[in-house]
XYZ file of C-alpha atoms in Angstrom:
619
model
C -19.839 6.014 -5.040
C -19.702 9.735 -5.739
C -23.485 10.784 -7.381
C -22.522 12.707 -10.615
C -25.373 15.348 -10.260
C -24.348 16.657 -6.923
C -20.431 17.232 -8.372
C -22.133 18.888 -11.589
C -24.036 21.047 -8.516
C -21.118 22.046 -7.317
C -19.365 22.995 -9.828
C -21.620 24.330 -11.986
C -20.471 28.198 -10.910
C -17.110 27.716 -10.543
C -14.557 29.323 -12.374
C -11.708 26.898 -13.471
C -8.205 27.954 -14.663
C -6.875 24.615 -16.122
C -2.971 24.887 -17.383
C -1.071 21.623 -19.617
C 1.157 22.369 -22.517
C 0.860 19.268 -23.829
C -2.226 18.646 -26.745
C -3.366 15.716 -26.537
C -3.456 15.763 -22.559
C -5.210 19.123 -22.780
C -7.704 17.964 -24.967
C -8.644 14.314 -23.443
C -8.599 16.250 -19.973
C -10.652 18.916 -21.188
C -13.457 16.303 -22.234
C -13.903 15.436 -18.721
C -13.659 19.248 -16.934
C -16.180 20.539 -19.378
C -19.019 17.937 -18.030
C -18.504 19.506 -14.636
C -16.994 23.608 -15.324
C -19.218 25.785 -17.321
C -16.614 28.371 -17.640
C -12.810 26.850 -18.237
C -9.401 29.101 -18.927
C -7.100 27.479 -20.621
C -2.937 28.077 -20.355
C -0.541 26.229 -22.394
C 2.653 26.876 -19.693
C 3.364 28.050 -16.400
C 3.462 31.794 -17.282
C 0.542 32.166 -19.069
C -1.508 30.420 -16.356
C 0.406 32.797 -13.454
C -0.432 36.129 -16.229
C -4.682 34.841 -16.335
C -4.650 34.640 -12.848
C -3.768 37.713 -11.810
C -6.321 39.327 -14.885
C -9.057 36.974 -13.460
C -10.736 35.222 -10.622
C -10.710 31.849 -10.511
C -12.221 29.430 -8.075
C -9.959 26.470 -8.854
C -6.451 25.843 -10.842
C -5.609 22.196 -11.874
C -1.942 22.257 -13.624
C 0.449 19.646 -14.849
C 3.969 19.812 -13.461
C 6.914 19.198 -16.271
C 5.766 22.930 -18.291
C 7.994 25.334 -20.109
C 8.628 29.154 -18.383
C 7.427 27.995 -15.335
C 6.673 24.532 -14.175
C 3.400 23.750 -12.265
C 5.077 24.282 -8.918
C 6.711 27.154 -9.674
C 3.411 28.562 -10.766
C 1.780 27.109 -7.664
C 4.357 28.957 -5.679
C 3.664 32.464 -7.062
C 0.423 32.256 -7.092
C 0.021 30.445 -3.700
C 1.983 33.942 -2.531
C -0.608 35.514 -3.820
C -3.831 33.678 -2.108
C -2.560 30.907 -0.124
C -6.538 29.767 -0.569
C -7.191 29.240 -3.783
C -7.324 25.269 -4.146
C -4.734 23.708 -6.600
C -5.027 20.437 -7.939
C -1.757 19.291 -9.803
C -1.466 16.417 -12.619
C 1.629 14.653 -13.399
C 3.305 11.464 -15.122
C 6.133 11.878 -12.261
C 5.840 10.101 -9.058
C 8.913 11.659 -7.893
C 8.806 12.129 -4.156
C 11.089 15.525 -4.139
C 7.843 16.525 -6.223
C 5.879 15.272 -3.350
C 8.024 16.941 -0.827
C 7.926 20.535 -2.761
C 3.902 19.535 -2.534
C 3.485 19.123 1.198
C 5.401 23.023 1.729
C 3.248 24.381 -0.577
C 0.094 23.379 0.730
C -1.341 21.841 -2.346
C -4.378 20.851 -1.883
C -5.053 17.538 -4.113
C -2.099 14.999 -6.348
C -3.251 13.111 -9.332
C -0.762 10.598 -10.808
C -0.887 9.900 -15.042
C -2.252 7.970 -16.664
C -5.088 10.248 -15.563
C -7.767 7.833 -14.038
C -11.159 9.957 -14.675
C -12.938 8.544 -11.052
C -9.649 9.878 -9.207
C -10.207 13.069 -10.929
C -13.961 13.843 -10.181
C -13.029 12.409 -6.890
C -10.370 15.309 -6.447
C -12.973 17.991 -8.308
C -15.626 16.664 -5.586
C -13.225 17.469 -2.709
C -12.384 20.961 -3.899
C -15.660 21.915 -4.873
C -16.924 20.968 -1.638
C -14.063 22.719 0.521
C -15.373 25.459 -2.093
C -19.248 25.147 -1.004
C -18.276 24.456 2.273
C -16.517 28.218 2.686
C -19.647 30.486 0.494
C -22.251 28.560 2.510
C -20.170 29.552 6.065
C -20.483 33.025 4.828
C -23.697 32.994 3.451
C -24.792 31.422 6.425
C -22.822 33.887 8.463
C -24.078 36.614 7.078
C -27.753 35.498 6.993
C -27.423 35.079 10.916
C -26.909 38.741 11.340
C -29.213 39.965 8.589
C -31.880 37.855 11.103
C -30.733 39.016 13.666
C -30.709 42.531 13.081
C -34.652 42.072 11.897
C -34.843 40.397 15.393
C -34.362 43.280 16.978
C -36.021 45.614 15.137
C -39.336 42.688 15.178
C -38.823 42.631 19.213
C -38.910 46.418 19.500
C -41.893 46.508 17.301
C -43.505 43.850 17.599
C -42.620 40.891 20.814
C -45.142 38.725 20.238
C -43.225 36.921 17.463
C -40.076 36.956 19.143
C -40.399 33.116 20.006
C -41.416 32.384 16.539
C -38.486 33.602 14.595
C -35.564 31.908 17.511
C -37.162 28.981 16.153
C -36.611 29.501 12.618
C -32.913 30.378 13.462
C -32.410 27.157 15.581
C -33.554 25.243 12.496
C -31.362 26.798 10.133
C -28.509 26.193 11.891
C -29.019 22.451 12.788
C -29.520 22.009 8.815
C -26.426 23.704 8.006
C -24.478 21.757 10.200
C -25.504 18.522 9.390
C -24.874 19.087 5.734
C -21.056 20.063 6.921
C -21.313 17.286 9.198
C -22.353 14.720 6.224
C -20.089 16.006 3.630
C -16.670 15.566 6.775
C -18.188 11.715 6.772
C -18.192 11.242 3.185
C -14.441 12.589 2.693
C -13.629 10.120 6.087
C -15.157 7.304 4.261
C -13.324 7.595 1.266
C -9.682 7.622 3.299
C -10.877 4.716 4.923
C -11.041 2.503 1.975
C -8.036 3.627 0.797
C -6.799 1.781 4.162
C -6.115 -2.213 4.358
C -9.451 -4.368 4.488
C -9.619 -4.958 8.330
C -11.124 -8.581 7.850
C -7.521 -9.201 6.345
C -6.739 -9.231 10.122
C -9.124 -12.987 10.382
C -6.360 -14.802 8.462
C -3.966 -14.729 11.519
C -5.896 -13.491 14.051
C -8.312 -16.077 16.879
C -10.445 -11.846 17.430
C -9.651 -8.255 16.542
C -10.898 -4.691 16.169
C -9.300 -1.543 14.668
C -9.857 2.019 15.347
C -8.810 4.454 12.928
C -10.429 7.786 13.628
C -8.491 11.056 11.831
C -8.853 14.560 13.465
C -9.859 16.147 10.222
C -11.244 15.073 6.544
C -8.100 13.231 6.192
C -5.173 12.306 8.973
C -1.543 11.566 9.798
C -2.108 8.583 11.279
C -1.639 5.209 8.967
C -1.939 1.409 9.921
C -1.011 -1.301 7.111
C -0.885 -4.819 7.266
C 0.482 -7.493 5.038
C 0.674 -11.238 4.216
C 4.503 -11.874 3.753
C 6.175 -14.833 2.385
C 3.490 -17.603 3.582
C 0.054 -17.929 4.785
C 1.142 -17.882 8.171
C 3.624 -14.935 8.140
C 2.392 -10.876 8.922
C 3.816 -7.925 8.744
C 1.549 -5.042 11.231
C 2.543 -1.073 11.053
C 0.862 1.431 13.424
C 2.222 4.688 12.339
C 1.806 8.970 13.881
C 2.818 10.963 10.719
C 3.744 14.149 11.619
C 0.700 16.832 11.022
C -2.698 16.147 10.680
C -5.122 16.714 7.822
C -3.321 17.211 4.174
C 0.240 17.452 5.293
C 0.148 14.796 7.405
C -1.928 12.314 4.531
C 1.266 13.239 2.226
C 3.700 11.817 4.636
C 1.556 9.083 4.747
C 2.124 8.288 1.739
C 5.856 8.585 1.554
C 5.410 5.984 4.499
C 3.271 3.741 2.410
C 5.830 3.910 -0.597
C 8.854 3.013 1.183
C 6.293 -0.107 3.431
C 6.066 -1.295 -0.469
C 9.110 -1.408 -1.335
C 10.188 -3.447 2.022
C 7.444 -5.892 1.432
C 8.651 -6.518 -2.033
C 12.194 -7.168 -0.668
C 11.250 -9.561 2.053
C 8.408 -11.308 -0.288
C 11.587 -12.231 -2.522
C 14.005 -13.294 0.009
C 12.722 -16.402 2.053
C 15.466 -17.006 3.857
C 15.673 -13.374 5.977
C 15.226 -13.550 9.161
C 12.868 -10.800 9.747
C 13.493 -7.838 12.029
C 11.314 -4.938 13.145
C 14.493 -3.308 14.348
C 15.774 -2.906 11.173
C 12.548 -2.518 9.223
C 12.312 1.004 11.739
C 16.084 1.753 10.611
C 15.366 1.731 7.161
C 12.402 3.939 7.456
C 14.187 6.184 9.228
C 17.273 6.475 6.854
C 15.081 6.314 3.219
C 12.553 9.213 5.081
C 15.644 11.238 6.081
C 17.308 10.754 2.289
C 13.855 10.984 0.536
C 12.781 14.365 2.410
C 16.547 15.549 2.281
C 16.505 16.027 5.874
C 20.425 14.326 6.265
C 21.252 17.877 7.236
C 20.152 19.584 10.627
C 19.864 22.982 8.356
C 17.676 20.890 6.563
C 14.016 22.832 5.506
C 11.770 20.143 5.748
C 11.270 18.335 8.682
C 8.597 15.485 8.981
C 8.512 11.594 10.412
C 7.027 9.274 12.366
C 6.154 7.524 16.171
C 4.663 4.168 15.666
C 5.447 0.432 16.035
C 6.085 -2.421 13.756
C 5.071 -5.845 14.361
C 6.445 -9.185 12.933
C 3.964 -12.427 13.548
C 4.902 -15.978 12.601
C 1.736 -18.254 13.516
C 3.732 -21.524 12.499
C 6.525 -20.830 15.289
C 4.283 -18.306 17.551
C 6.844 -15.692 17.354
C 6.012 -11.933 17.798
C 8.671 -9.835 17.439
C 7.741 -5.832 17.820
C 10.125 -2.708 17.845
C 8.688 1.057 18.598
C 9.700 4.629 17.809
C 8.438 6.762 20.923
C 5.822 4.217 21.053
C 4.878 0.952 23.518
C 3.149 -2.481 22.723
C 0.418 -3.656 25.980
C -0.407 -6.784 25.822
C -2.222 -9.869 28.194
C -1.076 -13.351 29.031
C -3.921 -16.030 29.540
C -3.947 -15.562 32.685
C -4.648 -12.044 33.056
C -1.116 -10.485 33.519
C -0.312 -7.443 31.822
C 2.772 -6.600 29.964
C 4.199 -3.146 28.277
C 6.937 -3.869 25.662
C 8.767 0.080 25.648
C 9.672 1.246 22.406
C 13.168 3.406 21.906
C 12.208 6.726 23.014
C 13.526 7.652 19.427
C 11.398 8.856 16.587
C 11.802 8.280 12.664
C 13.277 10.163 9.345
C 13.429 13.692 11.400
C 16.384 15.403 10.707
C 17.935 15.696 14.004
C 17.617 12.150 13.776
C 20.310 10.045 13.634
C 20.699 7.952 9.594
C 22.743 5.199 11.900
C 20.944 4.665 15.329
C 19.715 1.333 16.001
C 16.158 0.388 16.968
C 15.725 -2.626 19.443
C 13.144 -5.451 19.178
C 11.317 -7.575 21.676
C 10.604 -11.001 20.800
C 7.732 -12.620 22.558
C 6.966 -16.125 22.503
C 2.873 -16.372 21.851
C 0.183 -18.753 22.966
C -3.513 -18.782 22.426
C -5.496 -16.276 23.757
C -2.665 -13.733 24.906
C -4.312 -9.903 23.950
C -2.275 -7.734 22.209
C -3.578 -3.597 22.307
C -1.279 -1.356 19.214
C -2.209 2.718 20.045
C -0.402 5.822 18.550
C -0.388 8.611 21.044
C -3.909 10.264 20.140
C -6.150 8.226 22.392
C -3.436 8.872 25.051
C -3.365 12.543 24.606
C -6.672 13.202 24.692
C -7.608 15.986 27.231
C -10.705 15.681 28.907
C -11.784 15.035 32.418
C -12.476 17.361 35.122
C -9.054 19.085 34.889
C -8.897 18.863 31.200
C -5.732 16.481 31.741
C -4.650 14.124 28.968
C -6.291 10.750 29.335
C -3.136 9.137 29.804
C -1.698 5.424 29.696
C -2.992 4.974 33.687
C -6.770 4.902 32.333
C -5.380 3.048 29.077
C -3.877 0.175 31.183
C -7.105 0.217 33.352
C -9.526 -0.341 30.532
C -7.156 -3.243 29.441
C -6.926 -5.015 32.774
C -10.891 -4.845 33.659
C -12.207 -5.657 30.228
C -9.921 -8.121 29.038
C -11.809 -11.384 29.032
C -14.403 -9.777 27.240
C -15.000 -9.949 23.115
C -13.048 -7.889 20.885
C -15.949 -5.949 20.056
C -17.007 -4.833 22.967
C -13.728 -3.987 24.356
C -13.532 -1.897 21.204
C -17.213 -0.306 22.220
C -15.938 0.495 25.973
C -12.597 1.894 24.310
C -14.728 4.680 22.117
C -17.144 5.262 25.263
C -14.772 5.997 27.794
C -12.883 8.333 25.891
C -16.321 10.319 24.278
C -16.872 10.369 27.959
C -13.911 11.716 29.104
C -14.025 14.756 26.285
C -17.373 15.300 27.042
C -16.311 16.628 30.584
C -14.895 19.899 28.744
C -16.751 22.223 27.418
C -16.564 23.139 23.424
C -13.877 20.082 23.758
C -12.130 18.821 20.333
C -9.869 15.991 19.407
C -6.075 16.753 19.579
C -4.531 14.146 17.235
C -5.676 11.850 15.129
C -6.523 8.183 16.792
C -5.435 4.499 15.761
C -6.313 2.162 17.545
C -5.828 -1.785 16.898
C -6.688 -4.862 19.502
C -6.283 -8.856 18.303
C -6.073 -11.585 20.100
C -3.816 -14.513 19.382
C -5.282 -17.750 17.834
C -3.996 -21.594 17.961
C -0.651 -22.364 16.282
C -0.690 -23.163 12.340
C -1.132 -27.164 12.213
C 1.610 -26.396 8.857
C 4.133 -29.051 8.096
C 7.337 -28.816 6.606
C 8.042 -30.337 3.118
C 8.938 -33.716 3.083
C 11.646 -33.846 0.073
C 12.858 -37.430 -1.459
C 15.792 -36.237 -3.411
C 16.441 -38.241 -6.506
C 18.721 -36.678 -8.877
C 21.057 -33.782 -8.341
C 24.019 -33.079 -10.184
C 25.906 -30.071 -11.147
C 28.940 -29.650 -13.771
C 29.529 -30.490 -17.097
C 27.224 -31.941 -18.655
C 27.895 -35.444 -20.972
C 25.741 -38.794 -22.283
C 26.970 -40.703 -19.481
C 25.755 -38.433 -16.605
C 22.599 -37.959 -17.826
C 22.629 -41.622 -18.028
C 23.266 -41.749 -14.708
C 20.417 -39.591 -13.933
C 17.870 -41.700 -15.669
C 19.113 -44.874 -13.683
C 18.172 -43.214 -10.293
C 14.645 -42.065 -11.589
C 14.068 -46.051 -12.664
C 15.797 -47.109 -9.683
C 13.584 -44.814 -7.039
C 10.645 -44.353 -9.122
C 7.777 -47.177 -9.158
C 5.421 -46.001 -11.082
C 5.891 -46.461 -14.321
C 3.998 -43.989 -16.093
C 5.365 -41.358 -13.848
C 8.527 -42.752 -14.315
C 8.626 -42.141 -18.054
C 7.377 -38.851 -17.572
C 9.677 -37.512 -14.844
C 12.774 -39.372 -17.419
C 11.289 -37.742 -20.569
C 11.337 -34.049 -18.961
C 14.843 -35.031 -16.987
C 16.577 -36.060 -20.494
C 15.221 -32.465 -21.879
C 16.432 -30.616 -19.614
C 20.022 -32.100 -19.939
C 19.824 -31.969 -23.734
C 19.363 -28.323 -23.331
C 22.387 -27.707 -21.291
C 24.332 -29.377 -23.850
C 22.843 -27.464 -26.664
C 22.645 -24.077 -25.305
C 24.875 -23.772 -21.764
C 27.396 -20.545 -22.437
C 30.111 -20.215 -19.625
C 30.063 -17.493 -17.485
C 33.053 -15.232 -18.823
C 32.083 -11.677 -20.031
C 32.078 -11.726 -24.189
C 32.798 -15.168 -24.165
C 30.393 -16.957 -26.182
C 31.808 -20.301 -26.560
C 29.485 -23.395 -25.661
C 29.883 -25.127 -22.013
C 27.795 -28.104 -21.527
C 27.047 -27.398 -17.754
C 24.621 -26.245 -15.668
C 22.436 -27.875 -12.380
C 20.047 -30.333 -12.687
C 17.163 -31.506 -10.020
C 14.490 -33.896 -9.250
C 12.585 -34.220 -6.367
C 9.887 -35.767 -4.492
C 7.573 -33.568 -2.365
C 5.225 -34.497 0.459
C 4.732 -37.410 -1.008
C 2.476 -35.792 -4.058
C 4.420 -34.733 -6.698
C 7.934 -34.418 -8.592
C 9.899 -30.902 -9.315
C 12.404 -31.511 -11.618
C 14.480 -28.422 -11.929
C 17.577 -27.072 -14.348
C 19.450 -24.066 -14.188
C 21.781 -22.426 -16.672
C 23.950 -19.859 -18.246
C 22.411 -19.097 -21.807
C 23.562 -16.342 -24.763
C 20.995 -13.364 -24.931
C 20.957 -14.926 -28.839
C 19.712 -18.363 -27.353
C 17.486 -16.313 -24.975
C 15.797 -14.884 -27.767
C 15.039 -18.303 -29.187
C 14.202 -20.006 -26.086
C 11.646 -16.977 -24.582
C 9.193 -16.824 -26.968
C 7.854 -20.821 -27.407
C 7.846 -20.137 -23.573
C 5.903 -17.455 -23.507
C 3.718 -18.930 -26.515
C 3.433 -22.453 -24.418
C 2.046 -20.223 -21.236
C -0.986 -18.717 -23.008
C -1.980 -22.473 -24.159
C -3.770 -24.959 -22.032
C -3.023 -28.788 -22.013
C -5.170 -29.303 -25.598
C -3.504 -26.372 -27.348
C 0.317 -27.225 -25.995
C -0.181 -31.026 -27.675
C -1.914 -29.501 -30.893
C 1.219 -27.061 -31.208
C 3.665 -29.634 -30.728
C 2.387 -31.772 -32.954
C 2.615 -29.001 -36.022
C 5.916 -27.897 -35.222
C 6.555 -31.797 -36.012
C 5.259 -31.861 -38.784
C 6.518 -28.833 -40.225
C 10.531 -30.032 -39.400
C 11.532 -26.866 -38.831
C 12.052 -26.719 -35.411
C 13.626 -29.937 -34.837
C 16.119 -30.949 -31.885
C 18.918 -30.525 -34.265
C 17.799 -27.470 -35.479
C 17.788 -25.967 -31.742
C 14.692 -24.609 -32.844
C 13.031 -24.867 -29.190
C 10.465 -27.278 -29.572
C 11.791 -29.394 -26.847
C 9.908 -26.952 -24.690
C 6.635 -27.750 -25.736
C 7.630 -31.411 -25.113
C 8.654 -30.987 -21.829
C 5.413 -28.577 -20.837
C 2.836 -31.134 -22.726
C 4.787 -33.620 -20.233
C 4.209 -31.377 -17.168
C 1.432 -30.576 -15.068
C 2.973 -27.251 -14.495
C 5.618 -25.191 -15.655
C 8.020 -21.773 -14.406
C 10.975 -20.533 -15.775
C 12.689 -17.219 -15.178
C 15.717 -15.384 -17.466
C 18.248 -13.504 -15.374
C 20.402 -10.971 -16.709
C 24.120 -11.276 -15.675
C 25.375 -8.488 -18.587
C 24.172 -7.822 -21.936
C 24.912 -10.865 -23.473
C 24.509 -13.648 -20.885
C 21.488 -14.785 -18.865
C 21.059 -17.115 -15.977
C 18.108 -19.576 -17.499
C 16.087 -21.491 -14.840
C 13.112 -23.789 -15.976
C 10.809 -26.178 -13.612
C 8.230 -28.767 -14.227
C 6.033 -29.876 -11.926
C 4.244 -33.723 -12.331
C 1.294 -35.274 -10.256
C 2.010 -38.423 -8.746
C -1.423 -39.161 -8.257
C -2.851 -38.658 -11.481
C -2.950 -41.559 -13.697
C -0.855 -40.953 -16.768
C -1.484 -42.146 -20.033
């Protein structure tokens, strides 16, 4: 957590140029800045702010975006032509990636989303001021080296005897100076690490595992993300090379983590996709090319990805993995080693092509097979005697001797052998940015399927004598007779409501249907779903929705207290259609969904489910 006092430190002697047309966001942002900035100009459009800079000097320019004259990028343009240095820090409602895009070739140097969230700001003011600190203490420090030295020389001609004395005091400084740039490159790591998924996630489907995520900079291009998908047992693993480093590369980063959203949310709601890596890697590379308008080989941007996608299913012990310029190592049991090649074809560049197809590899897992996920940083590492990259040779070497050995440790030698290799150059540095990720597969899931005993399911029109029907199978299969009165009650409730309120499914036809599906089934031996589905008026919808949404926010106790009034009051009776057949049905149910789906403006798709305990003795 960021320590107030030392961003009050920081900023305490900056000068802050802070431009928002809008009031109220001037004013609520203003209460925050003037904790931190002792001396704030203020600019109420893009103009104004672009005329005080060039009659002042500031140290720091936060702006909003949407402005009249000029907008906040415009602004940020001129005045980025005018010191490329300054830091700017831009606000915004919009999450618009061409924003983002226009961002990245500017070289702006810190994004804050509205609703402004007052940590994310300081966080942002911490960054800058540091940067900020970072660059007056290199001068000062800089220029106190050759004020010092300059009295060296003048002490050693005049006086040698305390020529030892003052090398010392020199050595000193500088070994404090560079720890405190050393620290403050840490912190800023730190706080990009959180940012990334919680490692231990990795334990759910994994038997041992280690990652490696080490950026070149204060923040990288490199990216790993890792997801649950539709089941406990069901993963979703992304090792991805941005292109760049530092805070280019972190904004493609997040264009990669946008679009790995919106995938997830797709396959989350679709259970029945077979799940490809191959065309998880097309997409990416056809939204980044659309998003980043880089369709066009004339196009001006030009930014994407290497990396590999993984898919894991633990019930079936199916890995399937597909890589952009990028391979997948990995050990059997018995100490065989295996590289899966990726398609020597990289993602969402322009001269890439919106159509190509990415292959997969499916691999059929057991226990204790190794699996080693690397972007090219490790591998591209110079070092050695001939300052030659470290290669894949001395990758597949560390595998092979080290493989029977804990997850930990191989992630220990990993780091070791490659500090060691560096070290073998003199004033060496790291090339790229480094990820890293090992795991090792665990046992097959012990799940089981559902067992379903399907009692009733019908679906038509809707009269007495089917739902009669339906009530004779629930006596006939059902033994139990207090869950057999409950399962009928709910059943009969459901019909009734078809009959009441079913609408066909012609556009401005509002004449009553009595049809719709109905469901009830017996699960694992443990409980009955009895299900209904629907076509309702958005005029029923609006009668129906809220007692739903009312009989949600109630537990058991407040559902039968509120059915009970509406009772007594008569005015929401069955023949009324007032709704309070739904609070019948949910004091009846252990648990209870439904879901309205819009098929135009004035007809919905109405689905409703009950859930009820077998095992629970019912009064």
């Amino acid at each position: 957590m960021l320590n107030i006092q030392d961003v009050l430190l920081l900023c305490s002697n900056l000068k802050l140029l802070y431009v928002e047309d809008n009031k109220e966001a001037r004013e609520s942002t203003l209460l925050i800045l003037e904790e931190f900035f002792h001396d704030i100009t203020i600019a109420k459009n893009g103009l104004e702010g672009f005329n005080k800079f060039q009659e002042n000097e500031f140290d720091i320019i936060i702006t909003d975006i949407n402005m009249p004259e000029l907008s906040g990028l415009e602004m940020s343009k001129k005045i980025k032509e005018v010191n490329k240095d300054i830091p700017i820090l831009i606000i915004s409602a919009h999450k618009d990636l061409e924003f983002l895009t226009t961002s990245i070739e500017l070289n702006i140097d810190g994004y804050i989303f509205k609703p402004l969230n007052s940590n994310d700001l300081i966080e942002q003011i911490y960054k800058l001021s540091s940067q900020i600190r970072k660059k007056q203490e290199e001068k000062l420090k800089q220029e106190k080296i050759k004020i010092r030295e300059q009295r060296r020389i003048k002490k050693i001609i005049k006086l040698a005897d305390i020529r030892e004395n003052e090398q010392k005091i020199i050595t000193n400084k500088i070994k404090s100076n560079h720890k405190q740039i050393r620290d403050s490159i840490d912190y800023a790591s730190m706080i990009q690490t959180a940012l990334m998924p919680d490692v231990k996630e990795l334990g759910s489907f994994f038997k041992d595992y280690f990652v490696s995520w080490i950026p070149k900079d204060t923040v990288g291009g490199d990216i790993w993300l890792f997801e649950q998908l539709r089941h406990k047992d069901e993963c979703l693993l992304m090792f991805i090379d941005c292109t760049g480093h530092g805070v280019p590369g972190a904004f493609v980063t997040m264009i990669v983590k946008s679009i790995e959203r919106e995938i997830i949310s797709k396959l989350k709601k679709h259970p029945e996709f077979d799940i490809s890596p191959a065309l998880i890697m097309g997409y990416f590379n056809r939204t980044m090319k659309k998003l980043l308008r880089q369709e066009s080989k004339d196009s001006v941007s030009n930014a994407g990805f290497d990396g590999g996608i993984i898919y894991y299913n633990k019930r079936t012990q199916i890995l399937k993995f597909a890589g952009a310029e990028t391979p997948l190592f990995y050990m059997t049991k018995d100490g065989a080693l295996n590289i899966v090649k990726g398609n020597r074809y990289s993602v969402g560049y322009k001269n890439c092509d919106s159509n190509y197809k990415y292959e997969e590899t499916i691999i059929e897992v057991e226990e204790g097979m190794k699996f080693y996920c690397t972007t090219d940083g490790y591998l591209d590492q110079n070092g050695g005697e001939k300052d030659f990259p470290f290669g894949k040779r001395r990758f597949i070497n560390i595998i092979k001797k080290y493989y029977s050995k804990p997850m930990k440790d191989i992630q220990v030698i990993f780091d070791q052998t490659l500090k060691e290799w560096e070290s073998k150059v003199a004033n060496n540095d790291r090339n790229d940015d480094i990820t890293l990720i090992a795991f090792e597969i665990d046992k097959q899931s012990d799940y089981k399927e559902d067992t379903i005993d399907e009692i009733v399911k019908y679906e038509g029109v809707m009269t007495q004598n089917v739902i009669a029907s339906c009530i004779d199978n629930i006596e006939a299969k059902i033994t139990n007779i207090g869950t057999m009165g409950v399962v009928a009650t709910i059943t009969i409730e459901y019909c009734q409501n078809m009959m009441n309120y079913s609408k066909n499914d012609i556009i401005n036809d509002r004449e009553i249907v009595p049809a719709g599906k109905i469901e009830v089934k017996y699960i694992n031996n443990d409980y009955y779903e009895i299900e209904a589905k629907n076509i309702v008026s958005v005029d029923d919808k609006n009668k129906i929705e809220p007692k739903l949404i009312e009989i949600k926010s109630l537990d058991k106790a407040g559902i039968k207290k509120r059915y009970r009034e509406l009772r007594k009051s008569g005015k929401n009776t069955h023949k009324k259609g007032g709704g309070i057949g739904m609070y019948e049905i949910a004091k009846a149910s252990d648990h209870l969904d439904y879901d309205f789906n819009a098929i135009n403006k004035d007809k919905y798709t109405f689905t409703i489910k009950s859930i009820v305990n077998s095992k629970k003795d019912i009064k």
